[in-house]
CSV table of C-alpha atoms in Angstrom, one decimal:
chain,number,residue,atom,x,y,z
A,26,UNK,CA,-57.0,-187.3,-2.2
A,27,UNK,CA,-53.7,-187.0,-4.1
A,28,UNK,CA,-52.8,-189.9,-6.3
A,29,UNK,CA,-49.7,-190.5,-8.4
A,30,UNK,CA,-49.9,-192.7,-11.5
A,31,UNK,CA,-47.0,-194.7,-13.2
A,32,UNK,CA,-47.4,-197.0,-16.1
A,33,UNK,CA,-46.2,-198.5,-19.4
A,34,UNK,CA,-47.7,-198.5,-22.9
A,35,UNK,CA,-50.7,-200.9,-23.1
A,36,UNK,CA,-52.8,-202.7,-25.7
A,37,UNK,CA,-55.6,-200.7,-27.4
A,38,UNK,CA,-58.1,-203.1,-25.8
A,39,UNK,CA,-57.2,-201.7,-22.3
A,40,UNK,CA,-57.7,-198.1,-23.3
A,41,UNK,CA,-61.4,-197.9,-22.3
A,42,UNK,CA,-60.7,-199.3,-18.9
A,43,UNK,CA,-58.0,-196.8,-18.2
A,44,UNK,CA,-60.3,-194.0,-19.4
A,45,UNK,CA,-62.8,-195.3,-16.8
A,46,UNK,CA,-60.0,-195.1,-14.2
A,47,UNK,CA,-59.3,-191.4,-15.0
A,48,UNK,CA,-63.0,-190.5,-15.1
A,49,UNK,CA,-63.6,-192.2,-11.8
A,50,UNK,CA,-60.8,-190.3,-10.2
A,51,UNK,CA,-62.0,-187.0,-11.7
A,52,UNK,CA,-65.5,-187.7,-10.5
A,53,UNK,CA,-64.3,-188.2,-6.9
A,54,UNK,CA,-62.2,-185.0,-7.0
A,55,UNK,CA,-58.8,-186.6,-6.8
A,56,UNK,CA,-55.7,-184.6,-7.5
A,57,UNK,CA,-53.6,-186.6,-10.0
A,58,UNK,CA,-49.9,-186.7,-10.8
A,59,UNK,CA,-48.7,-188.8,-13.7
A,60,UNK,CA,-45.1,-189.7,-14.5
A,61,UNK,CA,-44.0,-187.6,-17.4
A,62,UNK,CA,-43.3,-190.2,-20.1
A,63,UNK,CA,-46.5,-192.1,-19.3
A,64,UNK,CA,-48.6,-188.9,-19.3
A,65,UNK,CA,-47.4,-188.1,-22.9
A,66,UNK,CA,-48.4,-191.6,-23.9
A,67,UNK,CA,-51.8,-191.3,-22.3
A,68,UNK,CA,-52.4,-187.9,-24.0
A,69,UNK,CA,-52.2,-189.6,-27.4
A,70,UNK,CA,-54.6,-192.4,-26.4
A,71,UNK,CA,-57.1,-191.1,-23.8
A,72,UNK,CA,-58.9,-188.0,-22.8
A,73,UNK,CA,-57.0,-186.4,-19.9
A,74,UNK,CA,-58.4,-183.8,-17.5
A,75,UNK,CA,-56.9,-180.3,-18.0
A,76,UNK,CA,-55.3,-179.9,-14.5
A,77,UNK,CA,-53.1,-183.0,-14.6
A,78,UNK,CA,-49.6,-182.4,-13.2
A,79,UNK,CA,-46.5,-184.5,-14.1
A,80,UNK,CA,-43.4,-185.7,-12.3
A,81,UNK,CA,-40.0,-187.3,-13.0
A,82,UNK,CA,-37.7,-189.7,-11.2
A,83,UNK,CA,-36.2,-187.8,-8.3
A,84,UNK,CA,-39.2,-185.5,-7.8
A,85,UNK,CA,-40.7,-185.8,-4.3
A,86,UNK,CA,-44.0,-187.7,-4.0
A,87,UNK,CA,-44.4,-186.4,-0.4
A,88,UNK,CA,-48.1,-185.7,0.2
A,89,UNK,CA,-49.3,-188.4,-2.1
A,90,UNK,CA,-51.8,-190.8,-0.5
A,91,UNK,CA,-51.6,-193.6,-3.0
A,92,UNK,CA,-49.6,-194.6,-6.1
A,93,UNK,CA,-51.3,-196.5,-8.9
A,94,UNK,CA,-49.0,-198.8,-10.9
A,95,UNK,CA,-50.5,-199.6,-14.4
A,96,UNK,CA,-48.7,-202.4,-16.2
A,97,UNK,CA,-47.3,-205.7,-15.1
A,98,UNK,CA,-45.1,-206.8,-12.2
A,99,UNK,CA,-42.1,-205.1,-13.8
A,100,UNK,CA,-43.9,-201.8,-13.7
A,101,UNK,CA,-44.7,-202.3,-10.0
A,102,UNK,CA,-41.0,-203.1,-9.3
A,103,UNK,CA,-40.1,-199.8,-11.0
A,104,UNK,CA,-42.8,-198.0,-9.0
A,105,UNK,CA,-41.2,-199.1,-5.8
A,106,UNK,CA,-38.0,-197.2,-6.7
A,107,UNK,CA,-40.0,-194.0,-7.2
A,108,UNK,CA,-41.7,-194.4,-3.8
A,109,UNK,CA,-38.6,-195.5,-1.8
A,110,UNK,CA,-38.5,-194.8,1.9
A,111,UNK,CA,-41.8,-192.8,1.8
A,112,UNK,CA,-43.6,-196.1,1.8
A,113,UNK,CA,-46.6,-194.7,0.0
A,114,UNK,CA,-49.2,-197.5,-0.5
A,115,UNK,CA,-49.1,-198.9,-4.1
A,116,UNK,CA,-52.1,-200.4,-5.9
A,117,UNK,CA,-51.1,-202.6,-8.9
A,118,UNK,CA,-53.5,-202.6,-11.9
A,119,UNK,CA,-52.5,-205.5,-14.2
A,120,UNK,CA,-52.4,-204.6,-17.9
A,121,UNK,CA,-49.4,-207.0,-18.4
A,122,UNK,CA,-49.3,-210.8,-18.3
A,123,UNK,CA,-48.9,-212.9,-15.1
A,124,UNK,CA,-49.4,-210.2,-12.5
A,125,UNK,CA,-48.4,-211.6,-9.1
A,126,UNK,CA,-47.8,-208.1,-7.7
A,127,UNK,CA,-50.4,-206.2,-9.8
A,128,UNK,CA,-53.5,-208.3,-9.1
A,129,UNK,CA,-56.3,-205.9,-10.2
A,130,UNK,CA,-57.6,-206.7,-13.6
A,131,UNK,CA,-58.7,-203.8,-15.8
A,132,UNK,CA,-62.4,-204.8,-15.7
A,133,UNK,CA,-62.3,-204.5,-11.9
A,134,UNK,CA,-61.1,-200.9,-11.9
A,135,UNK,CA,-64.3,-199.2,-10.8
A,136,UNK,CA,-64.7,-201.5,-7.8
A,137,UNK,CA,-61.0,-201.1,-6.9
A,138,UNK,CA,-61.2,-197.3,-6.9
A,139,UNK,CA,-64.5,-197.4,-4.9
A,140,UNK,CA,-62.8,-199.6,-2.3
A,141,UNK,CA,-59.8,-197.3,-2.2
A,142,UNK,CA,-61.9,-194.2,-1.4
A,143,UNK,CA,-64.1,-196.1,1.1
A,144,UNK,CA,-61.1,-197.6,2.9
A,145,UNK,CA,-62.1,-201.2,2.1
A,146,UNK,CA,-58.6,-202.5,1.9
A,147,UNK,CA,-55.6,-203.5,4.0
A,148,UNK,CA,-51.9,-202.6,3.6
A,149,UNK,CA,-49.3,-205.3,3.3
A,150,UNK,CA,-45.7,-204.5,4.0
A,151,UNK,CA,-43.2,-206.4,1.7
A,152,UNK,CA,-39.6,-206.6,2.7
A,153,UNK,CA,-36.9,-205.2,0.4
A,154,UNK,CA,-33.3,-206.2,0.1
A,155,UNK,CA,-30.4,-203.6,0.0
A,156,UNK,CA,-27.3,-204.1,-2.0
A,157,UNK,CA,-24.0,-202.5,-1.0
A,158,UNK,CA,-21.1,-202.6,-3.4
A,159,UNK,CA,-17.6,-201.1,-3.5
A,160,UNK,CA,-17.3,-199.4,-5.8
A,161,UNK,CA,-21.0,-198.2,-5.7
A,162,UNK,CA,-22.9,-199.3,-8.9
A,163,UNK,CA,-26.6,-198.8,-8.1
A,164,UNK,CA,-26.4,-195.4,-6.5
A,165,UNK,CA,-29.5,-194.3,-4.6
A,166,UNK,CA,-31.6,-197.1,-6.2
A,167,UNK,CA,-29.7,-199.9,-4.4
A,168,UNK,CA,-32.8,-201.6,-3.0
A,169,UNK,CA,-35.2,-204.1,-4.7
A,170,UNK,CA,-38.4,-205.9,-4.0
A,171,UNK,CA,-37.7,-209.2,-5.8
A,172,UNK,CA,-34.1,-210.3,-6.1
A,173,UNK,CA,-30.4,-209.5,-6.5
A,174,UNK,CA,-28.5,-211.6,-9.0
A,175,UNK,CA,-24.9,-212.2,-9.9
A,176,UNK,CA,-24.6,-213.6,-13.4
A,177,UNK,CA,-22.0,-214.5,-16.0
A,178,UNK,CA,-21.8,-212.4,-19.2
A,179,UNK,CA,-20.9,-213.2,-22.8
A,180,UNK,CA,-19.0,-216.5,-22.2
A,181,UNK,CA,-19.8,-220.1,-21.8
A,182,UNK,CA,-17.5,-220.5,-18.8
A,183,UNK,CA,-19.1,-220.9,-15.4
A,184,UNK,CA,-18.3,-218.5,-12.6
A,185,UNK,CA,-17.5,-219.2,-8.9
A,186,UNK,CA,-19.4,-217.2,-6.3
A,187,UNK,CA,-17.8,-217.5,-2.9
A,188,UNK,CA,-20.6,-216.8,-0.4
A,189,UNK,CA,-20.5,-215.8,3.3
A,190,UNK,CA,-23.3,-215.3,5.9
A,191,UNK,CA,-22.4,-212.8,8.6
A,192,UNK,CA,-18.8,-213.2,7.7
A,193,UNK,CA,-18.8,-217.0,8.0
A,194,UNK,CA,-18.0,-219.0,4.9
A,195,UNK,CA,-21.1,-220.8,3.4
A,196,UNK,CA,-20.1,-222.2,0.0
A,197,UNK,CA,-18.5,-221.6,-3.3
A,198,UNK,CA,-21.1,-221.9,-6.0
A,199,UNK,CA,-19.9,-223.2,-9.3
A,200,UNK,CA,-22.7,-222.0,-11.5
A,201,UNK,CA,-23.9,-219.6,-14.2
A,202,UNK,CA,-24.9,-217.3,-11.4
A,203,UNK,CA,-26.5,-216.8,-8.0
A,204,UNK,CA,-29.8,-215.3,-6.9
A,205,UNK,CA,-30.7,-213.8,-3.5
A,206,UNK,CA,-34.5,-213.4,-3.3
A,207,UNK,CA,-37.0,-211.9,-0.9
A,208,UNK,CA,-40.3,-213.7,-0.2
A,209,UNK,CA,-42.0,-211.5,-2.8
A,210,UNK,CA,-39.3,-212.6,-5.3
A,211,UNK,CA,-39.8,-216.3,-4.5
A,212,UNK,CA,-42.4,-216.5,-7.4
A,213,UNK,CA,-39.9,-214.9,-9.8
A,214,UNK,CA,-36.4,-215.8,-10.9
A,215,UNK,CA,-35.7,-217.8,-7.8
A,216,UNK,CA,-38.7,-220.1,-8.6
A,217,UNK,CA,-37.2,-220.9,-12.0
A,218,UNK,CA,-34.0,-221.8,-10.3
A,219,UNK,CA,-35.8,-224.4,-8.2
A,220,UNK,CA,-36.3,-222.2,-5.1
A,221,UNK,CA,-39.3,-222.6,-2.8
A,222,UNK,CA,-42.4,-220.3,-2.8
A,223,UNK,CA,-42.5,-218.3,0.4
A,224,UNK,CA,-45.5,-216.4,1.9
A,225,UNK,CA,-44.9,-212.7,1.8
A,226,UNK,CA,-44.6,-212.2,5.5
A,227,UNK,CA,-41.8,-214.8,5.9
A,228,UNK,CA,-38.7,-213.1,7.3
A,229,UNK,CA,-36.2,-214.9,5.1
A,230,UNK,CA,-34.0,-214.7,2.0
A,231,UNK,CA,-33.5,-217.5,-0.5
A,232,UNK,CA,-30.1,-218.1,-1.9
A,233,UNK,CA,-30.5,-220.0,-5.2
A,234,UNK,CA,-27.7,-221.0,-7.7
A,235,UNK,CA,-28.4,-220.5,-11.4
A,236,UNK,CA,-27.7,-223.8,-13.3
A,237,UNK,CA,-25.2,-225.1,-10.6
A,238,UNK,CA,-22.5,-227.5,-11.8
A,239,UNK,CA,-22.8,-229.5,-8.5
A,240,UNK,CA,-26.0,-231.4,-8.5
A,241,UNK,CA,-26.1,-231.7,-4.7
A,242,UNK,CA,-26.2,-227.9,-4.3
A,243,UNK,CA,-29.8,-226.7,-3.6
A,244,UNK,CA,-31.5,-223.4,-2.8
A,245,UNK,CA,-31.1,-222.3,0.8
A,246,UNK,CA,-33.4,-220.3,3.1
A,247,UNK,CA,-31.7,-218.0,5.5
A,248,UNK,CA,-32.9,-215.3,7.9
A,249,UNK,CA,-33.3,-211.8,6.4
A,250,UNK,CA,-31.4,-210.5,9.5
A,251,UNK,CA,-28.3,-212.0,7.9
A,252,UNK,CA,-25.7,-210.1,5.9
A,253,UNK,CA,-24.8,-212.1,2.8
A,254,UNK,CA,-21.5,-211.2,1.1
A,255,UNK,CA,-19.8,-212.5,-2.1
A,256,UNK,CA,-16.6,-212.7,-4.0
A,257,UNK,CA,-16.6,-213.6,-7.7
A,258,UNK,CA,-14.0,-215.8,-9.5
A,259,UNK,CA,-13.9,-217.0,-13.0
A,260,UNK,CA,-12.2,-216.9,-16.4
A,261,UNK,CA,-13.9,-213.7,-17.5
A,262,UNK,CA,-12.9,-210.2,-16.3
A,263,UNK,CA,-16.4,-208.8,-15.9
A,264,UNK,CA,-19.8,-210.0,-14.7
A,265,UNK,CA,-23.4,-208.8,-14.5
A,266,UNK,CA,-25.1,-207.6,-11.3
A,267,UNK,CA,-28.9,-207.3,-11.5
A,268,UNK,CA,-31.3,-205.8,-9.0
A,269,UNK,CA,-34.9,-206.4,-10.0
A,270,UNK,CA,-35.0,-205.0,-13.5
A,271,UNK,CA,-31.8,-203.0,-13.3
A,272,UNK,CA,-28.5,-204.5,-14.4
A,273,UNK,CA,-24.9,-203.3,-14.4
A,274,UNK,CA,-21.7,-204.9,-15.7
A,275,UNK,CA,-18.9,-205.0,-13.1
A,276,UNK,CA,-15.3,-206.1,-12.7
A,277,UNK,CA,-14.5,-209.2,-10.7
A,278,UNK,CA,-12.8,-207.3,-8.0
A,279,UNK,CA,-16.0,-205.7,-6.8
A,280,UNK,CA,-17.1,-206.2,-3.1
A,281,UNK,CA,-20.8,-207.0,-2.5
A,282,UNK,CA,-23.1,-207.5,0.4
A,283,UNK,CA,-26.9,-208.0,0.7
A,284,UNK,CA,-29.0,-207.2,3.7
A,285,UNK,CA,-32.6,-206.3,4.5
A,286,UNK,CA,-33.5,-202.7,3.7
A,287,UNK,CA,-34.7,-200.7,6.7
A,288,UNK,CA,-38.0,-199.7,5.0
A,289,UNK,CA,-40.6,-201.7,3.2
A,290,UNK,CA,-42.7,-201.6,0.0
A,291,UNK,CA,-46.4,-201.1,1.1
A,292,UNK,CA,-48.9,-202.8,-1.2
A,293,UNK,CA,-52.7,-202.2,-1.2
A,294,UNK,CA,-54.5,-205.4,-0.7
A,295,UNK,CA,-58.2,-205.4,-1.6
A,296,UNK,CA,-60.5,-207.6,0.4
A,297,UNK,CA,-61.2,-210.1,-2.4
A,298,UNK,CA,-57.5,-210.7,-3.2
A,299,UNK,CA,-55.1,-212.8,-1.2
A,300,UNK,CA,-51.7,-214.4,-1.9
A,301,UNK,CA,-53.0,-218.0,-1.8
A,302,UNK,CA,-55.7,-217.4,-4.3
A,303,UNK,CA,-53.1,-215.6,-6.5
A,304,UNK,CA,-50.9,-218.7,-6.3
A,305,UNK,CA,-53.7,-221.0,-7.4
A,306,UNK,CA,-54.8,-218.7,-10.2
A,307,UNK,CA,-51.4,-217.7,-11.6
A,308,UNK,CA,-49.6,-221.1,-11.2
A,309,UNK,CA,-52.6,-223.3,-11.9
A,310,UNK,CA,-52.3,-225.0,-8.6
A,311,UNK,CA,-55.1,-227.5,-8.0
A,312,UNK,CA,-55.9,-227.7,-11.7
A,313,UNK,CA,-56.7,-231.4,-11.5
A,314,UNK,CA,-59.8,-233.3,-12.4
A,315,UNK,CA,-59.7,-235.1,-9.0
A,316,UNK,CA,-60.5,-231.8,-7.3
A,317,UNK,CA,-64.3,-231.4,-7.4
A,318,UNK,CA,-64.4,-227.6,-8.0
A,319,UNK,CA,-62.0,-228.0,-11.0
A,320,UNK,CA,-63.9,-231.0,-12.4
A,321,UNK,CA,-67.0,-228.8,-12.7
A,322,UNK,CA,-65.0,-226.1,-14.5
A,323,UNK,CA,-63.5,-228.6,-17.0
A,324,UNK,CA,-66.9,-230.2,-18.0
């Protein structure tokens, strides 16, 4: 089995767990590729096998069966841009904080690797959004798993985002910005803007204003078969476009449209993990003394 590994620096307490990960893969005869910068970091903290190969952004991952993302949700979002249209299954190992997308805790690594090799998992396709701009600002990495945002820059003045769905005028949002989110991104920036939580397989986008100056304007759920386009207006001459963790300053004259990407991100889902339990654990849903199971935990 050929496995690619991407990651970010981690706390020293996590090092023994990641050494276990490498040892487990070596013991099973896996061929490993590690992204170059992370490999250099690992070499100074762990004992690496001698036949490790490295790769950079832009190198082909064709032939890789699985990609391991070691870090938090931001690391997994970055991992998606390495995989792209190849749709290689991604397993997220959480060495970060909240971990909606990377649900595997470090102390569960041996069981997770065992499940991977035995085939005790399912694959879950997550929809991506695609951003098209004129002029082009995101290049080949114009797709994202979480959200696309239009935001004001270094000014206290609001902006106006004129928004259209399939060419039909929707609304002019007077706000600090606007977020278009996928179902996966509904637990991210969109949630902090008052947007709803959507199950991953829901075929929709959320349009959510950031700090709207009209109190009757609320987040809107639209079909992800829609093409959403925008025009920006305001006192400033430049604004910020953000696609997941990537951001670019742009001029107000830029033309923008968002649609669903024609490929998905494919996440490995182990049998003990599901989205509803993740919601309860990460958002503390049901943490109420009136719920019998919780009452026992709180005694």
